[in-house]
Amino acid sequence: MKMTLNAGDQIPELRVTPDKYLPHRYAGASGDFNPIHIDDEFAKAVGLPRNILHGLYSMGLVAKANAALADGDPRALKRLSVQMRGMGVPEQEIVVTGTVKSAEGGRVVVDTVATQGETALIKNAEAELEL
Amino acid sequence: MALKTDAVGKEWPGSTYQVGREKIKEYANALGIDNPVHHDVEAARAAGFRDVVAPPMFAVVYSSPAVAPAILDPEVELNFAAMVHGGQAFEWDEPACSGDEITTSTKCLSIEEKDGKGFYVFETNSVNQDGGQVARGTWTLIVRGV
């Protein structure tokens, strides 16, 4: 059942803890094998705390949290625009939250953020859905 | 040193990606997306799709191969080693389904310097085998220390 949404409503929170091997699976799925994501030693050698998550994986979680408003119907999400800021790491919980900015005539715009601990991974994300 | 902006407006020819069921499933599994329309052809058809349908953000899978030649083009002169992916946007039209052949072309929209960083913005346009608009992407790549 699709939800009735109004401006100011919170969307259901999405909480995901990517496991140690998630970056490897996402690399395989996406084709992005940049070693900073899949090689802990390489990541540390270039000054990162450890191997980091793909920014587009975090964006994928934001898309998933928004698609949930339409029961996961892949036709509902019409637009998604994000800024990727902090670095995400495996084995720590990511929380995706969102607030409905406007809801008119079946067009819903949601402001979304994805955070991990104190770090904002995805900022200023705006999703537009047709519900 | 001024940033080289000669490549603004440059376009790169389309690269074609064939969408497959197993690749969609692999992507959906990595994101923990369990809607059966991404995993099972019968469920997808029952929901009105011609075949297993991709989640929207699968757009990165079929459009990234078209962005790589632009980023690596010597005329763009983008320092890949100092690059971070700073922003991304997609607009979606027709859903991408298994069996689709999606052709993506890339254009350099802007190259600008802000606070000692280079902002390189590329646009991708993806169409399917019927000429249907599938997705348009805006890729913002930030290079430190330009």
PDB file of C-alpha atoms in Angstrom:
ATOM      1  CA  MET A   1       0.000   0.000   0.000  1.00  0.00           C
ATOM      2  CA  LYS A   2       1.366   3.398  -0.937  1.00  0.00           C
ATOM      3  CA  MET A   3       1.631   5.955   1.822  1.00  0.00           C
ATOM      4  CA  THR A   4      -0.103   9.281   2.003  1.00  0.00           C
ATOM      5  CA  LEU A   5       2.575  11.861   2.591  1.00  0.00           C
ATOM      6  CA  ASN A   6       2.454  15.490   3.613  1.00  0.00           C
ATOM      7  CA  ALA A   7       5.100  18.191   3.836  1.00  0.00           C
ATOM      8  CA  GLY A   8       7.049  17.833   7.066  1.00  0.00           C
ATOM      9  CA  ASP A   9       6.489  14.060   7.414  1.00  0.00           C
ATOM     10  CA  GLN A  10       9.486  11.884   8.220  1.00  0.00           C
ATOM     11  CA  ILE A  11      10.034   8.950   5.877  1.00  0.00           C
ATOM     12  CA  PRO A  12      10.684   5.531   7.474  1.00  0.00           C
ATOM     13  CA  GLU A  13      14.316   5.311   8.547  1.00  0.00           C
ATOM     14  CA  LEU A  14      16.604   2.841   6.766  1.00  0.00           C
ATOM     15  CA  ARG A  15      19.394   1.313   8.880  1.00  0.00           C
ATOM     16  CA  VAL A  16      22.062  -0.839   7.219  1.00  0.00           C
ATOM     17  CA  THR A  17      25.397  -2.120   8.507  1.00  0.00           C
ATOM     18  CA  PRO A  18      27.540  -3.010   5.488  1.00  0.00           C
ATOM     19  CA  ASP A  19      29.676  -6.036   6.330  1.00  0.00           C
ATOM     20  CA  LYS A  20      33.425  -6.298   5.779  1.00  0.00           C
ATOM     21  CA  TYR A  21      33.019  -7.695   2.249  1.00  0.00           C
ATOM     22  CA  LEU A  22      30.230  -5.384   1.067  1.00  0.00           C
ATOM     23  CA  PRO A  23      32.646  -3.098  -0.862  1.00  0.00           C
ATOM     24  CA  HIS A  24      33.845  -6.167  -2.775  1.00  0.00           C
ATOM     25  CA  ARG A  25      30.313  -7.205  -3.664  1.00  0.00           C
ATOM     26  CA  TYR A  26      29.403  -3.640  -4.661  1.00  0.00           C
ATOM     27  CA  ALA A  27      32.606  -3.431  -6.748  1.00  0.00           C
ATOM     28  CA  GLY A  28      31.572  -6.571  -8.598  1.00  0.00           C
ATOM     29  CA  ALA A  29      28.003  -5.366  -9.048  1.00  0.00           C
ATOM     30  CA  SER A  30      28.975  -1.877 -10.213  1.00  0.00           C
ATOM     31  CA  GLY A  31      32.269  -2.529 -12.000  1.00  0.00           C
ATOM     32  CA  ASP A  32      34.117   0.044  -9.838  1.00  0.00           C
ATOM     33  CA  PHE A  33      37.221  -1.755  -8.575  1.00  0.00           C
ATOM     34  CA  ASN A  34      39.107   1.332  -7.373  1.00  0.00           C
ATOM     35  CA  PRO A  35      41.518  -0.168  -4.783  1.00  0.00           C
ATOM     36  CA  ILE A  36      40.599   2.445  -2.141  1.00  0.00           C
ATOM     37  CA  HIS A  37      37.317   0.500  -1.798  1.00  0.00           C
ATOM     38  CA  ILE A  38      38.576  -3.077  -1.775  1.00  0.00           C
ATOM     39  CA  ASP A  39      42.174  -3.037  -0.586  1.00  0.00           C
ATOM     40  CA  ASP A  40      42.653  -2.022   3.043  1.00  0.00           C
ATOM     41  CA  GLU A  41      46.464  -1.815   2.746  1.00  0.00           C
ATOM     42  CA  PHE A  42      46.279   0.345  -0.366  1.00  0.00           C
ATOM     43  CA  ALA A  43      43.716   2.636   1.287  1.00  0.00           C
ATOM     44  CA  LYS A  44      45.937   3.127   4.346  1.00  0.00           C
ATOM     45  CA  ALA A  45      48.979   3.743   2.132  1.00  0.00           C
ATOM     46  CA  VAL A  46      47.168   6.682   0.502  1.00  0.00           C
ATOM     47  CA  GLY A  47      46.191   8.160   3.868  1.00  0.00           C
ATOM     48  CA  LEU A  48      42.697   6.792   4.389  1.00  0.00           C
ATOM     49  CA  PRO A  49      41.671   5.242   7.721  1.00  0.00           C
ATOM     50  CA  ARG A  50      40.841   1.960   5.946  1.00  0.00           C
ATOM     51  CA  ASN A  51      39.129   0.820   2.753  1.00  0.00           C
ATOM     52  CA  ILE A  52      36.099   3.041   2.238  1.00  0.00           C
ATOM     53  CA  LEU A  53      32.592   2.506   0.880  1.00  0.00           C
ATOM     54  CA  HIS A  54      31.693   3.552  -2.656  1.00  0.00           C
ATOM     55  CA  GLY A  55      29.852   6.892  -2.585  1.00  0.00           C
ATOM     56  CA  LEU A  56      27.427   5.518  -5.140  1.00  0.00           C
ATOM     57  CA  TYR A  57      26.633   2.617  -2.781  1.00  0.00           C
ATOM     58  CA  SER A  58      25.536   5.147  -0.148  1.00  0.00           C
ATOM     59  CA  MET A  59      23.533   6.956  -2.833  1.00  0.00           C
ATOM     60  CA  GLY A  60      21.969   3.581  -3.672  1.00  0.00           C
ATOM     61  CA  LEU A  61      20.801   3.288  -0.062  1.00  0.00           C
ATOM     62  CA  VAL A  62      19.239   6.755  -0.309  1.00  0.00           C
ATOM     63  CA  ALA A  63      17.414   5.640  -3.467  1.00  0.00           C
ATOM     64  CA  LYS A  64      16.258   2.482  -1.682  1.00  0.00           C
ATOM     65  CA  ALA A  65      14.903   4.441   1.312  1.00  0.00           C
ATOM     66  CA  ASN A  66      12.930   6.668  -1.052  1.00  0.00           C
ATOM     67  CA  ALA A  67      11.675   3.829  -3.275  1.00  0.00           C
ATOM     68  CA  ALA A  68      10.281   2.236  -0.106  1.00  0.00           C
ATOM     69  CA  LEU A  69       7.671   5.026  -0.096  1.00  0.00           C
ATOM     70  CA  ALA A  70       6.245   3.351  -3.225  1.00  0.00           C
ATOM     71  CA  ASP A  71       6.659  -0.216  -1.920  1.00  0.00           C
ATOM     72  CA  GLY A  72       9.926  -0.420  -3.854  1.00  0.00           C
ATOM     73  CA  ASP A  73       8.296   0.244  -7.249  1.00  0.00           C
ATOM     74  CA  PRO A  74      11.298   1.194  -9.433  1.00  0.00           C
ATOM     75  CA  ARG A  75       9.073   3.480 -11.558  1.00  0.00           C
ATOM     76  CA  ALA A  76       8.326   5.831  -8.659  1.00  0.00           C
ATOM     77  CA  LEU A  77      11.705   7.553  -8.305  1.00  0.00           C
ATOM     78  CA  LYS A  78      11.922  10.207 -11.031  1.00  0.00           C
ATOM     79  CA  ARG A  79      14.901  12.219  -9.851  1.00  0.00           C
ATOM     80  CA  LEU A  80      17.607  11.987  -7.212  1.00  0.00           C
ATOM     81  CA  SER A  81      20.333  14.549  -6.680  1.00  0.00           C
ATOM     82  CA  VAL A  82      22.980  14.167  -3.952  1.00  0.00           C
ATOM     83  CA  GLN A  83      26.233  15.540  -2.593  1.00  0.00           C
ATOM     84  CA  MET A  84      28.759  12.958  -1.437  1.00  0.00           C
ATOM     85  CA  ARG A  85      30.811  14.269   1.449  1.00  0.00           C
ATOM     86  CA  GLY A  86      32.137  12.155   4.318  1.00  0.00           C
ATOM     87  CA  MET A  87      33.834   8.805   3.775  1.00  0.00           C
ATOM     88  CA  GLY A  88      31.828   5.735   4.686  1.00  0.00           C
ATOM     89  CA  VAL A  89      33.448   2.607   6.088  1.00  0.00           C
ATOM     90  CA  PRO A  90      32.341  -1.033   6.336  1.00  0.00           C
ATOM     91  CA  GLU A  91      31.151  -2.583   9.617  1.00  0.00           C
ATOM     92  CA  GLN A  92      29.481   0.554  10.951  1.00  0.00           C
ATOM     93  CA  GLU A  93      25.777   1.323  10.792  1.00  0.00           C
ATOM     94  CA  ILE A  94      24.453   3.760   8.159  1.00  0.00           C
ATOM     95  CA  VAL A  95      21.207   5.587   8.918  1.00  0.00           C
ATOM     96  CA  VAL A  96      19.153   7.109   6.095  1.00  0.00           C
ATOM     97  CA  THR A  97      16.529   9.626   7.173  1.00  0.00           C
ATOM     98  CA  GLY A  98      14.317  11.955   5.203  1.00  0.00           C
ATOM     99  CA  THR A  99      11.720  14.689   5.483  1.00  0.00           C
ATOM    100  CA  VAL A 100       8.984  15.388   2.959  1.00  0.00           C
ATOM    101  CA  LYS A 101       9.603  18.846   1.522  1.00  0.00           C
ATOM    102  CA  SER A 102       6.512  19.023  -0.633  1.00  0.00           C
ATOM    103  CA  ALA A 103       3.674  16.723  -1.693  1.00  0.00           C
ATOM    104  CA  GLU A 104       1.373  17.932  -4.420  1.00  0.00           C
ATOM    105  CA  GLY A 105      -0.668  16.026  -6.972  1.00  0.00           C
ATOM    106  CA  GLY A 106       1.169  12.748  -6.478  1.00  0.00           C
ATOM    107  CA  ARG A 107       4.592  14.416  -6.806  1.00  0.00           C
ATOM    108  CA  VAL A 108       6.547  14.111  -3.588  1.00  0.00           C
ATOM    109  CA  VAL A 109       9.918  15.746  -2.924  1.00  0.00           C
ATOM    110  CA  VAL A 110      11.979  14.351  -0.039  1.00  0.00           C
ATOM    111  CA  ASP A 111      15.109  15.816   1.582  1.00  0.00           C
ATOM    112  CA  THR A 112      17.300  12.881   2.593  1.00  0.00           C
ATOM    113  CA  VAL A 113      20.565  12.411   4.472  1.00  0.00           C
ATOM    114  CA  ALA A 114      22.703   9.323   5.064  1.00  0.00           C
ATOM    115  CA  THR A 115      24.916   9.381   8.145  1.00  0.00           C
ATOM    116  CA  GLN A 116      27.357   6.991   9.747  1.00  0.00           C
ATOM    117  CA  GLY A 117      28.148   7.876  13.349  1.00  0.00           C
ATOM    118  CA  GLU A 118      29.037  11.570  13.260  1.00  0.00           C
ATOM    119  CA  THR A 119      29.806  11.544   9.534  1.00  0.00           C
ATOM    120  CA  ALA A 120      27.338  12.712   6.906  1.00  0.00           C
ATOM    121  CA  LEU A 121      27.941  10.455   3.886  1.00  0.00           C
ATOM    122  CA  ILE A 122      25.219  11.907   1.691  1.00  0.00           C
ATOM    123  CA  LYS A 123      24.088  15.499   2.133  1.00  0.00           C
ATOM    124  CA  ASN A 124      21.513  17.700   0.465  1.00  0.00           C
ATOM    125  CA  ALA A 125      19.901  14.728  -1.224  1.00  0.00           C
ATOM    126  CA  GLU A 126      16.677  15.606  -2.946  1.00  0.00           C
ATOM    127  CA  ALA A 127      14.448  12.859  -4.277  1.00  0.00           C
ATOM    128  CA  GLU A 128      11.386  13.391  -6.426  1.00  0.00           C
ATOM    129  CA  LEU A 129       8.840  10.596  -6.544  1.00  0.00           C
ATOM    130  CA  GLU A 130       5.644  10.010  -8.436  1.00  0.00           C
ATOM    131  CA  LEU A 131       3.264   8.162  -6.126  1.00  0.00           C
TER     132      LEU A 131
ATOM    133  CA  MET B   1      47.532  28.208 -12.491  1.00  0.00           C
ATOM    134  CA  ALA B   2      44.315  28.569 -14.412  1.00  0.00           C
ATOM    135  CA  LEU B   3      42.319  25.449 -14.951  1.00  0.00           C
ATOM    136  CA  LYS B   4      42.209  24.211 -18.522  1.00  0.00           C
ATOM    137  CA  THR B   5      38.660  24.529 -19.792  1.00  0.00           C
ATOM    138  CA  ASP B   6      39.048  23.669 -23.498  1.00  0.00           C
ATOM    139  CA  ALA B   7      36.998  20.498 -23.088  1.00  0.00           C
ATOM    140  CA  VAL B   8      33.816  22.289 -21.968  1.00  0.00           C
ATOM    141  CA  GLY B   9      31.124  21.362 -24.479  1.00  0.00           C
ATOM    142  CA  LYS B  10      33.026  18.350 -25.775  1.00  0.00           C
ATOM    143  CA  GLU B  11      30.947  15.235 -26.408  1.00  0.00           C
ATOM    144  CA  TRP B  12      31.989  11.603 -26.399  1.00  0.00           C
ATOM    145  CA  PRO B  13      30.220   9.052 -28.587  1.00  0.00           C
ATOM    146  CA  GLY B  14      27.774   6.594 -27.118  1.00  0.00           C
ATOM    147  CA  SER B  15      28.812   3.363 -25.480  1.00  0.00           C
ATOM    148  CA  THR B  16      26.274   0.528 -25.388  1.00  0.00           C
ATOM    149  CA  TYR B  17      25.516  -1.696 -22.404  1.00  0.00           C
ATOM    150  CA  GLN B  18      23.366  -4.816 -22.579  1.00  0.00           C
ATOM    151  CA  VAL B  19      21.281  -5.230 -19.439  1.00  0.00           C
ATOM    152  CA  GLY B  20      21.088  -8.784 -18.051  1.00  0.00           C
ATOM    153  CA  ARG B  21      19.008 -10.510 -15.383  1.00  0.00           C
ATOM    154  CA  GLU B  22      21.935 -11.814 -13.355  1.00  0.00           C
ATOM    155  CA  LYS B  23      23.632  -8.394 -13.302  1.00  0.00           C
ATOM    156  CA  ILE B  24      20.426  -6.768 -12.027  1.00  0.00           C
ATOM    157  CA  LYS B  25      20.148  -9.449  -9.342  1.00  0.00           C
ATOM    158  CA  GLU B  26      23.789  -8.950  -8.345  1.00  0.00           C
ATOM    159  CA  TYR B  27      23.255  -5.189  -8.010  1.00  0.00           C
ATOM    160  CA  ALA B  28      19.988  -5.610  -6.063  1.00  0.00           C
ATOM    161  CA  ASN B  29      21.654  -8.108  -3.703  1.00  0.00           C
ATOM    162  CA  ALA B  30      24.575  -5.749  -3.001  1.00  0.00           C
ATOM    163  CA  LEU B  31      22.071  -3.051  -1.987  1.00  0.00           C
ATOM    164  CA  GLY B  32      19.817  -5.475  -0.110  1.00  0.00           C
ATOM    165  CA  ILE B  33      16.884  -4.703  -2.402  1.00  0.00           C
ATOM    166  CA  ASP B  34      14.574  -7.721  -2.233  1.00  0.00           C
ATOM    167  CA  ASN B  35      11.580  -6.627  -4.335  1.00  0.00           C
ATOM    168  CA  PRO B  36      10.947  -9.718  -6.555  1.00  0.00           C
ATOM    169  CA  VAL B  37      10.612  -7.552  -9.704  1.00  0.00           C
ATOM    170  CA  HIS B  38      14.439  -7.282  -9.605  1.00  0.00           C
ATOM    171  CA  HIS B  39      14.968 -11.029  -9.130  1.00  0.00           C
ATOM    172  CA  ASP B  40      12.210 -12.983 -10.828  1.00  0.00           C
ATOM    173  CA  VAL B  41      10.940 -12.647 -14.388  1.00  0.00           C
ATOM    174  CA  GLU B  42       7.408 -13.812 -13.566  1.00  0.00           C
ATOM    175  CA  ALA B  43       7.100 -11.258 -10.758  1.00  0.00           C
ATOM    176  CA  ALA B  44       8.445  -8.557 -13.064  1.00  0.00           C
ATOM    177  CA  ARG B  45       5.968  -9.430 -15.840  1.00  0.00           C
ATOM    178  CA  ALA B  46       3.090  -9.587 -13.362  1.00  0.00           C
ATOM    179  CA  ALA B  47       3.997  -6.030 -12.337  1.00  0.00           C
ATOM    180  CA  GLY B  48       3.873  -4.855 -15.960  1.00  0.00           C
ATOM    181  CA  PHE B  49       7.554  -4.996 -16.944  1.00  0.00           C
ATOM    182  CA  ARG B  50       8.740  -6.800 -20.080  1.00  0.00           C
ATOM    183  CA  ASP B  51      11.469  -8.580 -18.098  1.00  0.00           C
ATOM    184  CA  VAL B  52      13.369  -8.339 -14.809  1.00  0.00           C
ATOM    185  CA  VAL B  53      13.647  -4.604 -14.109  1.00  0.00           C
ATOM    186  CA  ALA B  54      16.653  -2.743 -12.711  1.00  0.00           C
ATOM    187  CA  PRO B  55      16.499  -0.575  -9.571  1.00  0.00           C
ATOM    188  CA  PRO B  56      16.865   3.112 -10.555  1.00  0.00           C
ATOM    189  CA  MET B  57      20.440   3.443  -9.301  1.00  0.00           C
ATOM    190  CA  PHE B  58      21.476   0.591 -11.623  1.00  0.00           C
ATOM    191  CA  ALA B  59      21.901   3.633 -13.907  1.00  0.00           C
ATOM    192  CA  VAL B  60      25.484   3.820 -12.626  1.00  0.00           C
ATOM    193  CA  VAL B  61      26.135   0.344 -14.008  1.00  0.00           C
ATOM    194  CA  TYR B  62      25.058   1.098 -17.581  1.00  0.00           C
ATOM    195  CA  SER B  63      26.255   4.708 -17.716  1.00  0.00           C
ATOM    196  CA  SER B  64      29.648   4.607 -15.917  1.00  0.00           C
ATOM    197  CA  PRO B  65      31.421   2.943 -18.868  1.00  0.00           C
ATOM    198  CA  ALA B  66      30.523   6.020 -20.931  1.00  0.00           C
ATOM    199  CA  VAL B  67      31.977   8.430 -18.356  1.00  0.00           C
ATOM    200  CA  ALA B  68      35.398   6.766 -18.094  1.00  0.00           C
ATOM    201  CA  PRO B  69      36.671   7.893 -21.542  1.00  0.00           C
ATOM    202  CA  ALA B  70      35.665  11.482 -20.739  1.00  0.00           C
ATOM    203  CA  ILE B  71      37.479  11.508 -17.383  1.00  0.00           C
ATOM    204  CA  LEU B  72      40.588   9.964 -18.936  1.00  0.00           C
ATOM    205  CA  ASP B  73      40.579  12.164 -22.067  1.00  0.00           C
ATOM    206  CA  PRO B  74      43.923  14.050 -22.155  1.00  0.00           C
ATOM    207  CA  GLU B  75      42.080  17.142 -23.409  1.00  0.00           C
ATOM    208  CA  VAL B  76      40.127  17.259 -20.120  1.00  0.00           C
ATOM    209  CA  GLU B  77      43.391  17.101 -18.153  1.00  0.00           C
ATOM    210  CA  LEU B  78      41.679  15.832 -14.993  1.00  0.00           C
ATOM    211  CA  ASN B  79      44.071  14.691 -12.250  1.00  0.00           C
ATOM    212  CA  PHE B  80      42.427  11.333 -11.553  1.00  0.00           C
ATOM    213  CA  ALA B  81      44.640  10.582  -8.524  1.00  0.00           C
ATOM    214  CA  ALA B  82      43.325  13.660  -6.665  1.00  0.00           C
ATOM    215  CA  MET B  83      39.687  13.210  -7.734  1.00  0.00           C
ATOM    216  CA  VAL B  84      36.692  12.594  -5.516  1.00  0.00           C
ATOM    217  CA  HIS B  85      33.142  11.982  -6.662  1.00  0.00           C
ATOM    218  CA  GLY B  86      31.473  14.998  -5.080  1.00  0.00           C
ATOM    219  CA  GLY B  87      27.968  14.950  -6.472  1.00  0.00           C
ATOM    220  CA  GLN B  88      25.617  12.897  -8.561  1.00  0.00           C
ATOM    221  CA  ALA B  89      22.150  13.349  -9.954  1.00  0.00           C
ATOM    222  CA  PHE B  90      19.907  11.183 -12.087  1.00  0.00           C
ATOM    223  CA  GLU B  91      16.573  11.774 -13.744  1.00  0.00           C
ATOM    224  CA  TRP B  92      14.733   8.667 -14.832  1.00  0.00           C
ATOM    225  CA  ASP B  93      12.202   8.040 -17.554  1.00  0.00           C
ATOM    226  CA  GLU B  94      11.644   4.514 -18.888  1.00  0.00           C
ATOM    227  CA  PRO B  95      12.738   1.706 -16.581  1.00  0.00           C
ATOM    228  CA  ALA B  96      15.720  -0.410 -17.699  1.00  0.00           C
ATOM    229  CA  CYS B  97      14.852  -4.086 -18.133  1.00  0.00           C
ATOM    230  CA  SER B  98      16.870  -7.192 -18.850  1.00  0.00           C
ATOM    231  CA  GLY B  99      17.447  -7.495 -22.585  1.00  0.00           C
ATOM    232  CA  ASP B 100      17.619  -3.735 -23.097  1.00  0.00           C
ATOM    233  CA  GLU B 101      20.547  -2.272 -24.991  1.00  0.00           C
ATOM    234  CA  ILE B 102      21.234   1.100 -23.459  1.00  0.00           C
ATOM    235  CA  THR B 103      23.448   3.601 -25.234  1.00  0.00           C
ATOM    236  CA  THR B 104      24.964   6.381 -23.148  1.00  0.00           C
ATOM    237  CA  SER B 105      26.678   9.482 -24.490  1.00  0.00           C
ATOM    238  CA  THR B 106      28.669  11.916 -22.391  1.00  0.00           C
ATOM    239  CA  LYS B 107      29.171  15.668 -22.545  1.00  0.00           C
ATOM    240  CA  CYS B 108      31.396  17.982 -20.518  1.00  0.00           C
ATOM    241  CA  LEU B 109      29.067  20.639 -19.076  1.00  0.00           C
ATOM    242  CA  SER B 110      31.544  22.760 -17.119  1.00  0.00           C
ATOM    243  CA  ILE B 111      35.025  22.991 -15.623  1.00  0.00           C
ATOM    244  CA  GLU B 112      35.358  25.577 -12.869  1.00  0.00           C
ATOM    245  CA  GLU B 113      37.728  26.443 -10.081  1.00  0.00           C
ATOM    246  CA  LYS B 114      36.363  27.126  -6.592  1.00  0.00           C
ATOM    247  CA  ASP B 115      38.434  27.434  -3.399  1.00  0.00           C
ATOM    248  CA  GLY B 116      41.478  25.839  -5.004  1.00  0.00           C
ATOM    249  CA  LYS B 117      39.486  22.866  -6.231  1.00  0.00           C
ATOM    250  CA  GLY B 118      38.526  21.936  -9.764  1.00  0.00           C
ATOM    251  CA  PHE B 119      34.857  21.115 -10.350  1.00  0.00           C
ATOM    252  CA  TYR B 120      34.346  18.991 -13.456  1.00  0.00           C
ATOM    253  CA  VAL B 121      30.727  18.409 -14.418  1.00  0.00           C
ATOM    254  CA  PHE B 122      29.737  15.804 -17.006  1.00  0.00           C
ATOM    255  CA  GLU B 123      26.302  14.898 -18.279  1.00  0.00           C
ATOM    256  CA  THR B 124      25.298  11.460 -19.495  1.00  0.00           C
ATOM    257  CA  ASN B 125      22.259  10.688 -21.578  1.00  0.00           C
ATOM    258  CA  SER B 126      21.058   7.089 -21.797  1.00  0.00           C
ATOM    259  CA  VAL B 127      18.555   5.812 -24.365  1.00  0.00           C
ATOM    260  CA  ASN B 128      17.302   2.292 -25.006  1.00  0.00           C
ATOM    261  CA  GLN B 129      17.135   0.243 -28.206  1.00  0.00           C
ATOM    262  CA  ASP B 130      13.757   1.803 -29.092  1.00  0.00           C
ATOM    263  CA  GLY B 131      15.123   5.326 -28.741  1.00  0.00           C
ATOM    264  CA  GLY B 132      13.299   5.717 -25.429  1.00  0.00           C
ATOM    265  CA  GLN B 133      14.828   8.044 -22.867  1.00  0.00           C
ATOM    266  CA  VAL B 134      16.013   5.976 -19.881  1.00  0.00           C
ATOM    267  CA  ALA B 135      18.124   8.235 -17.675  1.00  0.00           C
ATOM    268  CA  ARG B 136      20.052  11.464 -17.625  1.00  0.00           C
ATOM    269  CA  GLY B 137      22.961  11.770 -15.215  1.00  0.00           C
ATOM    270  CA  THR B 138      24.973  14.713 -13.890  1.00  0.00           C
ATOM    271  CA  TRP B 139      28.376  13.761 -12.515  1.00  0.00           C
ATOM    272  CA  THR B 140      30.322  16.263 -10.393  1.00  0.00           C
ATOM    273  CA  LEU B 141      33.959  15.312  -9.935  1.00  0.00           C
ATOM    274  CA  ILE B 142      36.096  17.385  -7.602  1.00  0.00           C
ATOM    275  CA  VAL B 143      39.878  17.560  -7.924  1.00  0.00           C
ATOM    276  CA  ARG B 144      41.861  18.833  -4.952  1.00  0.00           C
ATOM    277  CA  GLY B 145      44.813  21.151  -5.317  1.00  0.00           C
ATOM    278  CA  VAL B 146      44.408  22.522  -8.834  1.00  0.00           C
TER     279      VAL B 146
END
